[in-house]
Short mmCIF file of C-alpha atoms in Angstrom, two decimals:
data_model
loop_
_atom_site.label_atom_id
_atom_site.label_comp_id
_atom_site.label_asym_id
_atom_site.label_seq_id
_atom_site.Cartn_x
_atom_site.Cartn_y
_atom_site.Cartn_z
CA MET A 1 42.65 -9.20 -27.78
CA ASP A 2 43.53 -12.18 -29.98
CA ALA A 3 40.35 -13.75 -31.37
CA ARG A 4 42.29 -16.86 -32.48
CA ARG A 5 43.29 -17.78 -28.93
CA PRO A 6 41.14 -20.66 -27.58
CA VAL A 7 38.19 -19.55 -25.51
CA GLY A 8 38.85 -19.65 -21.76
CA THR A 9 42.65 -19.14 -21.91
CA ARG A 10 44.30 -16.15 -20.32
CA SER A 11 46.00 -13.32 -22.16
CA GLY A 12 47.83 -10.78 -20.08
CA GLY A 13 46.14 -11.91 -16.88
CA ARG A 14 42.63 -11.58 -18.30
CA ARG A 15 40.22 -14.29 -19.35
CA ILE A 16 38.95 -13.87 -22.91
CA PRO A 17 35.13 -13.78 -22.95
CA ARG A 18 33.28 -16.52 -24.75
CA ARG A 19 31.80 -15.70 -28.15
CA VAL A 20 28.07 -15.92 -28.74
CA GLY A 21 28.36 -18.42 -31.52
CA ALA A 22 30.79 -20.74 -29.77
CA GLY A 23 29.41 -24.05 -28.59
CA ARG A 24 26.13 -24.31 -30.46
CA GLY A 25 23.42 -26.33 -28.75
CA ARG A 26 24.61 -25.48 -25.26
CA VAL A 27 23.35 -22.93 -22.76
CA GLY A 28 25.72 -20.45 -21.17
CA THR A 29 26.77 -16.83 -21.29
CA CYS A 30 28.71 -14.86 -23.85
CA CYS A 31 29.92 -12.09 -21.60
CA GLY A 32 28.97 -12.83 -18.02
CA ARG A 33 25.79 -10.74 -18.40
CA GLY A 34 23.37 -13.65 -18.61
CA GLY A 35 22.89 -13.87 -22.39
CA PRO A 36 22.51 -17.35 -23.98
CA TYR A 37 24.66 -18.48 -26.87
CA GLY A 38 24.15 -21.23 -29.39
CA SER A 39 21.51 -21.11 -32.13
CA ARG A 40 20.92 -18.10 -34.35
CA SER A 41 17.57 -17.34 -32.67
CA GLN A 42 19.24 -17.36 -29.26
CA THR A 43 21.97 -15.05 -30.53
CA ARG A 44 19.48 -12.61 -32.04
CA ALA A 45 17.37 -12.65 -28.86
CA HIS A 46 20.48 -11.89 -26.85
CA GLN A 47 21.33 -9.04 -29.19
CA ASP A 48 17.85 -7.58 -28.75
CA ARG A 49 18.19 -7.66 -24.98
CA ARG A 50 21.69 -6.26 -24.80
CA GLU A 51 21.39 -3.38 -27.27
CA GLY A 52 22.84 -0.26 -25.79
CA GLY A 53 26.58 -0.33 -25.35
CA ASP A 54 28.33 -3.45 -24.15
CA HIS A 55 28.52 -5.83 -27.13
CA ARG A 56 30.28 -5.61 -30.46
CA SER A 57 30.78 -7.76 -33.54
CA GLU A 58 34.23 -9.31 -33.84
CA ARG A 59 35.73 -9.69 -37.28
CA GLY A 60 36.44 -13.32 -38.00
CA GLY A 61 34.32 -14.51 -35.12
CA SER A 62 31.01 -16.36 -35.13
CA GLY A 63 29.07 -13.95 -32.96
CA ARG A 64 29.42 -10.95 -30.62
CA LYS A 65 31.75 -10.34 -27.73
CA PHE A 66 31.60 -8.22 -24.64
CA ASP A 67 33.43 -4.93 -25.11
CA PRO A 68 33.74 -3.13 -21.76
CA GLY A 69 35.31 -0.08 -23.38
CA GLY A 70 33.27 0.06 -26.55
CA GLY A 71 30.66 2.46 -25.27
CA ARG A 72 28.04 1.50 -27.88
CA HIS A 73 26.46 -1.48 -29.56
CA ARG A 74 27.83 -1.61 -33.12
CA ILE A 75 25.17 -3.21 -35.24
CA GLY A 76 24.36 -3.13 -38.95
CA ALA A 77 22.15 -0.59 -40.66
CA GLU A 78 19.52 -3.26 -41.20
CA ARG A 79 18.72 -3.16 -37.47
CA GLY A 80 17.02 0.21 -37.87
CA PRO A 81 17.71 3.69 -36.44
CA LEU A 82 19.09 4.13 -32.96
CA TYR A 83 17.72 6.48 -30.31
CA SER A 84 19.95 7.54 -27.45
CA PHE A 85 18.67 7.52 -23.88
CA GLY A 86 21.46 8.99 -21.81
CA SER A 87 24.70 7.51 -23.08
CA ARG A 88 23.22 4.21 -24.38
CA PRO A 89 21.60 4.13 -27.84
CA VAL A 90 18.38 2.11 -28.04
CA SER A 91 16.44 1.08 -31.12
CA ALA A 92 12.79 2.00 -31.64
CA GLY A 93 11.87 -1.68 -31.67
CA HIS A 94 13.55 -2.16 -28.32
CA VAL A 95 11.54 0.70 -26.79
CA ALA A 96 8.28 -0.72 -28.11
CA SER A 97 9.21 -4.18 -26.87
CA THR A 98 10.04 -2.84 -23.40
CA LEU A 99 6.75 -0.95 -23.11
CA SER A 100 4.82 -3.97 -24.32
CA SER A 101 6.51 -6.29 -21.81
CA ARG A 102 5.88 -3.88 -18.95
CA PHE A 103 2.23 -3.57 -19.88
CA ALA A 104 1.98 -7.35 -20.04
CA ARG A 105 3.54 -7.70 -16.59
CA LEU A 106 1.17 -5.08 -15.18
CA ARG A 107 -1.83 -6.80 -16.71
CA LYS A 108 -0.66 -10.15 -15.36
CA PHE A 109 -0.18 -8.63 -11.90
CA TRP A 110 -3.73 -7.26 -11.72
CA ALA A 111 -5.08 -10.52 -13.12
CA ARG A 112 -3.44 -12.33 -10.21
CA VAL A 113 -4.87 -9.79 -7.75
CA TYR A 114 -8.34 -10.32 -9.22
CA GLN A 115 -8.02 -14.11 -9.09
CA LYS A 116 -6.74 -14.16 -5.51
CA SER A 117 -9.40 -11.70 -4.37
CA ALA A 118 -12.10 -13.89 -5.91
CA ASN A 119 -10.67 -17.02 -4.27
CA ASP A 120 -10.46 -15.32 -0.87
CA LYS A 121 -14.03 -13.92 -1.15
CA ILE A 122 -13.01 -10.40 -0.18
CA PHE A 123 -16.57 -9.03 -0.25
CA PHE A 124 -17.70 -11.62 2.28
CA MET A 125 -14.75 -10.77 4.52
CA ALA A 126 -15.44 -7.05 4.10
CA GLY A 127 -19.05 -7.61 5.16
CA ALA A 128 -17.94 -9.41 8.31
CA ILE A 129 -15.42 -6.68 9.13
CA SER A 130 -17.93 -3.86 8.58
CA TYR A 131 -20.54 -5.63 10.74
CA ASN A 132 -18.20 -6.04 13.70
CA LEU A 133 -16.77 -2.55 13.18
CA LEU A 134 -20.25 -1.06 13.32
CA ILE A 135 -20.95 -2.92 16.55
CA ALA A 136 -17.62 -1.81 18.05
CA VAL A 137 -18.11 1.86 17.08
CA VAL A 138 -20.92 2.39 19.61
CA PRO A 139 -19.02 1.29 22.74
CA LEU A 140 -15.92 2.99 21.36
CA PHE A 141 -17.65 6.38 21.42
CA LEU A 142 -19.25 5.63 24.77
CA LEU A 143 -15.86 4.91 26.29
CA ALA A 144 -13.89 7.62 24.49
CA VAL A 145 -16.33 10.45 25.08
CA GLY A 146 -17.21 9.27 28.57
CA VAL A 147 -13.56 9.30 29.69
CA TRP A 148 -12.17 12.14 27.59
CA GLY A 149 -15.18 14.31 28.38
CA TYR A 150 -13.62 15.08 31.75
CA VAL A 151 -10.34 16.17 30.18
CA LEU A 152 -11.31 17.80 26.89
CA PRO A 153 -13.32 20.70 28.41
CA ALA A 154 -10.01 22.23 29.47
CA PHE A 155 -9.23 22.67 25.77
CA GLY A 156 -12.75 23.50 24.56
CA GLU A 157 -16.03 21.73 23.98
CA PRO A 158 -15.55 17.93 23.73
CA SER A 159 -17.77 17.67 20.66
CA GLU A 160 -15.81 20.37 18.83
CA VAL A 161 -12.47 18.70 19.54
CA ILE A 162 -13.65 15.25 18.49
CA ILE A 163 -15.44 16.55 15.40
CA GLY A 164 -12.28 18.43 14.44
CA LEU A 165 -10.46 15.10 14.62
CA LEU A 166 -13.10 13.17 12.68
CA GLU A 167 -13.16 15.73 9.87
CA ASN A 168 -9.96 14.16 8.57
CA TYR A 169 -11.44 10.64 8.44
CA ILE A 170 -15.07 11.11 7.34
CA PRO A 171 -16.05 12.15 3.80
CA GLU A 172 -17.11 15.76 3.47
CA MET A 173 -20.70 16.03 2.27
CA GLU A 174 -23.09 18.83 1.46
CA GLY A 175 -26.86 18.94 1.22
CA GLU A 176 -29.40 16.93 3.17
CA ILE A 177 -26.94 14.34 4.48
CA ASP A 178 -24.24 15.53 6.86
CA LEU A 179 -22.47 12.75 8.74
CA LEU A 180 -20.42 15.13 10.87
CA ALA A 181 -23.50 17.01 12.05
CA GLU A 182 -25.25 13.78 13.02
CA ILE A 183 -22.17 12.49 14.83
CA GLU A 184 -21.75 15.81 16.63
CA SER A 185 -25.34 15.66 17.83
CA GLY A 186 -24.84 12.13 19.12
CA ILE A 187 -21.59 13.09 20.86
CA ASN A 188 -23.31 15.98 22.64
CA ASP A 189 -25.98 13.61 23.94
CA VAL A 190 -23.36 11.15 25.16
CA VAL A 191 -21.28 13.87 26.84
CA ALA A 192 -24.36 15.10 28.70
CA SER A 193 -24.77 11.67 30.34
CA ARG A 194 -21.17 10.44 30.32
CA ALA A 195 -21.19 9.40 33.99
CA GLY A 196 -23.74 6.69 33.29
CA TYR A 197 -22.31 5.57 29.97
CA SER A 198 -18.60 5.32 30.72
CA ILE A 199 -18.75 2.07 32.70
CA VAL A 200 -21.12 0.42 30.23
CA GLY A 201 -18.99 1.62 27.35
CA LEU A 202 -15.85 0.26 28.98
CA LEU A 203 -17.29 -3.25 29.36
CA LEU A 204 -18.84 -3.35 25.90
CA PHE A 205 -15.79 -1.86 24.25
CA ILE A 206 -13.42 -4.46 25.68
CA TRP A 207 -15.51 -7.38 24.47
CA LEU A 208 -16.95 -6.13 21.19
CA SER A 209 -13.74 -4.55 19.98
CA SER A 210 -11.99 -7.88 20.56
CA ARG A 211 -14.57 -9.41 18.23
CA LEU A 212 -13.54 -6.90 15.59
CA VAL A 213 -9.89 -7.88 16.01
CA THR A 214 -10.87 -11.55 15.73
CA THR A 215 -12.54 -10.84 12.40
CA LEU A 216 -9.48 -8.96 11.15
CA ARG A 217 -7.20 -11.79 12.27
CA ILE A 218 -9.22 -14.42 10.40
CA ALA A 219 -9.46 -12.24 7.29
CA LEU A 220 -5.70 -11.60 7.19
CA LEU A 221 -5.16 -15.34 7.61
CA ASP A 222 -6.50 -15.82 4.08
CA VAL A 223 -5.13 -12.58 2.66
CA PHE A 224 -1.51 -13.41 3.50
CA ASP A 225 -1.88 -17.18 2.88
CA LEU A 226 -1.04 -18.22 6.44
CA ALA A 227 -1.48 -21.85 7.44
CA ALA A 228 -2.49 -21.91 11.12
CA ASP A 229 -4.29 -19.80 13.69
CA ARG A 230 -3.57 -19.08 17.37
CA GLY A 231 -6.47 -21.02 18.80
CA VAL A 232 -9.46 -19.83 20.84
CA VAL A 233 -7.87 -18.86 24.17
CA ARG A 234 -4.58 -17.50 22.85
CA GLY A 235 -6.44 -15.75 20.08
CA LYS A 236 -8.77 -13.93 22.48
CA ILE A 237 -5.84 -12.83 24.67
CA PHE A 238 -4.03 -11.60 21.61
CA ASP A 239 -7.13 -9.72 20.46
CA LEU A 240 -7.22 -7.83 23.74
CA GLU A 241 -3.56 -6.91 23.29
CA VAL A 242 -4.32 -5.48 19.87
CA VAL A 243 -7.16 -3.44 21.36
CA VAL A 244 -4.71 -1.86 23.80
CA VAL A 245 -2.14 -1.12 21.07
CA VAL A 246 -4.63 0.43 18.64
CA GLY A 247 -6.32 2.32 21.47
CA ALA A 248 -2.96 3.77 22.49
CA LEU A 249 -2.36 4.92 18.90
CA ALA A 250 -5.79 6.55 18.76
CA LEU A 251 -5.24 8.28 22.11
CA SER A 252 -1.84 9.56 20.97
CA ASN A 253 -3.45 10.94 17.83
CA VAL A 254 -6.10 12.79 19.86
CA LEU A 255 -3.54 14.24 22.27
CA LEU A 256 -1.34 15.37 19.40
CA THR A 257 -4.33 17.03 17.74
CA ILE A 258 -5.18 18.87 20.96
CA PHE A 259 -1.57 19.98 21.31
CA LEU A 260 -1.50 21.38 17.76
CA GLN A 261 -4.72 23.27 18.36
CA SER A 262 -3.39 24.71 21.61
CA LEU A 263 -0.11 25.60 19.93
CA GLY A 264 -2.00 27.58 17.31
CA GLY A 265 -3.75 29.63 19.99
CA TRP A 266 -0.47 30.33 21.79
CA GLY A 267 1.15 31.41 18.52
CA THR A 268 -1.58 33.97 17.91
CA GLU A 269 -1.52 35.38 21.44
CA LEU A 270 2.19 35.31 22.29
CA LEU A 271 3.96 35.64 18.94
CA GLY A 272 1.42 37.77 17.11
CA ILE A 273 1.26 35.47 14.09
CA PRO A 274 -1.75 36.23 11.84
CA GLU A 275 -4.68 33.88 12.31
CA ASP A 276 -5.01 33.28 8.56
CA LEU A 277 -1.45 31.99 8.34
CA LEU A 278 -1.87 29.81 11.40
CA GLY A 279 -5.18 28.50 10.10
CA SER A 280 -3.63 27.43 6.81
CA THR A 281 -0.69 25.83 8.62
CA GLU A 282 -3.01 23.98 10.98
CA ARG A 283 -5.05 22.61 8.08
CA VAL A 284 -1.93 21.35 6.30
CA LEU A 285 -0.59 19.79 9.50
CA ALA A 286 -3.96 18.22 10.25
CA THR A 287 -4.11 16.66 6.78
CA LEU A 288 -0.57 15.30 7.06
CA LEU A 289 -1.24 14.06 10.58
CA ALA A 290 -4.38 12.27 9.43
CA LEU A 291 -2.52 10.60 6.56
CA VAL A 292 0.41 9.54 8.75
CA SER A 293 -1.80 8.30 11.58
CA THR A 294 -3.97 6.36 9.13
CA TRP A 295 -0.88 4.79 7.59
CA ALA A 296 0.59 3.92 11.01
CA MET A 297 -2.64 2.37 12.25
CA PHE A 298 -3.04 0.16 9.19
CA ALA A 299 0.66 -0.75 9.18
CA VAL A 300 0.38 -1.98 12.78
CA VAL A 301 -2.77 -3.95 11.95
CA TYR A 302 -1.26 -5.56 8.85
CA TRP A 303 1.99 -6.45 10.61
CA TYR A 304 0.87 -7.22 14.18
CA VAL A 305 -2.51 -8.93 13.78
CA PRO A 306 -1.63 -11.95 11.54
CA VAL A 307 -0.75 -15.19 13.29
CA ARG A 308 2.74 -15.07 11.79
CA ARG A 309 4.71 -11.87 11.39
CA ILE A 310 4.84 -10.88 7.75
CA SER A 311 7.73 -8.84 6.42
CA TRP A 312 7.78 -5.12 7.11
CA ARG A 313 7.99 -4.54 3.36
CA THR A 314 4.67 -6.29 2.81
CA ALA A 315 3.02 -4.48 5.73
CA TRP A 316 4.47 -1.16 4.56
CA MET A 317 3.15 -1.63 1.04
CA ALA A 318 -0.31 -2.74 2.22
CA ALA A 319 -0.57 0.24 4.58
CA THR A 320 0.58 2.64 1.85
CA VAL A 321 -1.97 1.32 -0.64
CA MET A 322 -4.69 1.50 2.02
CA ALA A 323 -3.80 5.02 3.19
CA VAL A 324 -3.80 6.39 -0.36
CA SER A 325 -6.96 4.47 -1.24
CA TYR A 326 -8.64 5.80 1.90
CA GLU A 327 -8.03 9.41 0.89
CA VAL A 328 -9.21 8.74 -2.67
CA MET A 329 -12.33 6.91 -1.45
CA LYS A 330 -13.08 9.71 0.99
CA LEU A 331 -13.10 12.31 -1.79
CA GLY A 332 -14.94 10.08 -4.26
CA PHE A 333 -17.58 8.92 -1.79
CA GLY A 334 -18.26 12.47 -0.60
CA TRP A 335 -18.68 13.64 -4.19
CA TYR A 336 -20.96 10.71 -5.05
CA VAL A 337 -23.27 11.19 -2.06
CA THR A 338 -23.44 14.95 -2.61
CA SER A 339 -23.69 15.22 -6.40
CA VAL A 340 -24.93 11.88 -7.78
CA ALA A 341 -26.89 9.74 -5.33
CA ASP A 342 -30.20 10.74 -3.74
CA TYR A 343 -30.37 8.70 -0.55
CA GLY A 344 -32.78 11.16 1.08
CA SER A 345 -35.67 10.39 -1.28
CA THR A 346 -35.07 6.65 -1.03
CA TYR A 347 -34.33 6.08 2.65
CA GLY A 348 -35.84 9.20 4.21
CA ASN A 349 -34.80 9.69 7.83
CA PHE A 350 -32.53 6.63 7.64
CA ALA A 351 -30.40 8.12 4.86
CA THR A 352 -27.56 9.11 7.22
CA VAL A 353 -27.40 5.62 8.72
CA VAL A 354 -27.38 4.01 5.27
CA VAL A 355 -24.59 6.30 4.07
CA LEU A 356 -22.54 5.46 7.16
CA LEU A 357 -23.04 1.73 6.54
CA PHE A 358 -21.93 2.05 2.92
CA TRP A 359 -18.86 4.05 3.94
CA ILE A 360 -17.78 1.49 6.54
CA TYR A 361 -18.28 -1.34 4.03
CA TYR A 362 -16.22 0.37 1.31
CA VAL A 363 -13.41 1.02 3.79
CA ALA A 364 -13.46 -2.68 4.74
CA VAL A 365 -13.25 -3.67 1.06
CA GLY A 366 -10.29 -1.33 0.60
CA PHE A 367 -8.60 -2.81 3.68
CA VAL A 368 -8.83 -6.38 2.40
CA LEU A 369 -7.96 -5.47 -1.20
CA SER A 370 -4.85 -3.53 -0.11
CA GLY A 371 -3.60 -6.62 1.67
CA GLU A 372 -4.25 -8.72 -1.43
CA VAL A 373 -2.24 -6.30 -3.60
CA ALA A 374 0.69 -6.38 -1.18
CA GLN A 375 0.64 -10.18 -0.95
CA VAL A 376 0.55 -10.70 -4.72
CA TYR A 377 3.39 -8.22 -5.16
CA THR A 378 5.48 -9.97 -2.48
CA VAL A 379 4.94 -13.40 -4.03
CA GLN A 380 5.78 -12.04 -7.48
CA GLU A 381 9.02 -10.46 -6.29
CA ALA A 382 9.96 -13.63 -4.41
CA GLY A 383 9.42 -15.60 -7.61
CA LYS A 384 11.78 -13.29 -9.48
CA VAL A 385 14.49 -13.76 -6.85
CA GLN A 386 14.10 -17.54 -6.92
CA SER A 387 14.23 -17.54 -10.72
CA GLN A 388 17.39 -15.44 -10.76
CA THR A 389 19.00 -17.69 -8.16
CA ALA A 390 18.03 -20.88 -9.99
CA PHE A 391 19.35 -19.69 -13.36
CA GLY A 392 22.57 -18.17 -12.12
CA GLY A 393 21.46 -14.55 -11.80
CA LEU A 394 19.99 -14.10 -15.26
CA ALA A 395 19.07 -10.48 -15.98
#
């Protein structure tokens, strides 16, 4: 390639790339890769960014040129030693600069999450969600156990089936406080009088659960920075629709759990598979099913409940953060109640109720915070795309 040919003319059907030093004081690119040319500081900054194989010094020129066949970045010995990652050599200073910039971006991201969470008052929203959730839990069990109690005995005791399902969602505790044992006792009492409770539970569940959805809808209005709401009448109708959708997901989860349990019994009787192997397989499947069902439920809530449909990517990320956080919180909360805290000596007979309240509140905080993380990430990525579009696709 003739370096003396004017920049921009063609040689053999190819356009000669512009040199870095050409045209000082202007902003442009030296090789079509987004690097600025002009002053010495701009040239050096471009060299630092593009180290690794696509630029070279040109004898007689005022800067560097793009060399598609060079295969390495030929720089002077004063630039320091090179370290090769794959087929592209990188300097030690470049590695340190990259790590530092990534840490700075991560710190800036969490600073934005903290600021947005403080502005949206996530603890106040979590308190409202946990209050309405606690009110909706009672009619939920009255309806679920009252109706399913007629069907579940065909597969075993209703309390055993429901407790087996709840084991995947409630923290495991040891010692004086046992949430599962208390819930099992309450379920047995409800099952014994399900004929009288089912109608009451149905009426209360329809109304009180819609209040829970209303709280979620208002909370997500601030989390995802939405401008308007649906109004009173349309909002209440929509809340009832969400109750039906989430209830259908919960029912599908219960039926699938019953099917897996029945399948395990058939495998032992008909196929002669050892019970130990089936038990381990059932536990793994139950854990995966709990994780997937938790993710699906939160994904539907994040995507379907807001007044305006957010992108599936945002809903997917929020549900993923919430599902993982839920499992981590479940393990951490169970360990804290069992090994660290002593609620029994402080609250006495009310210790189980207090632990349940704390658990519901922490889950509500995780729900709101997961949405905040997804929203900040979406806005940050959108800002990158707009910046690249505005500046001609700068890398």
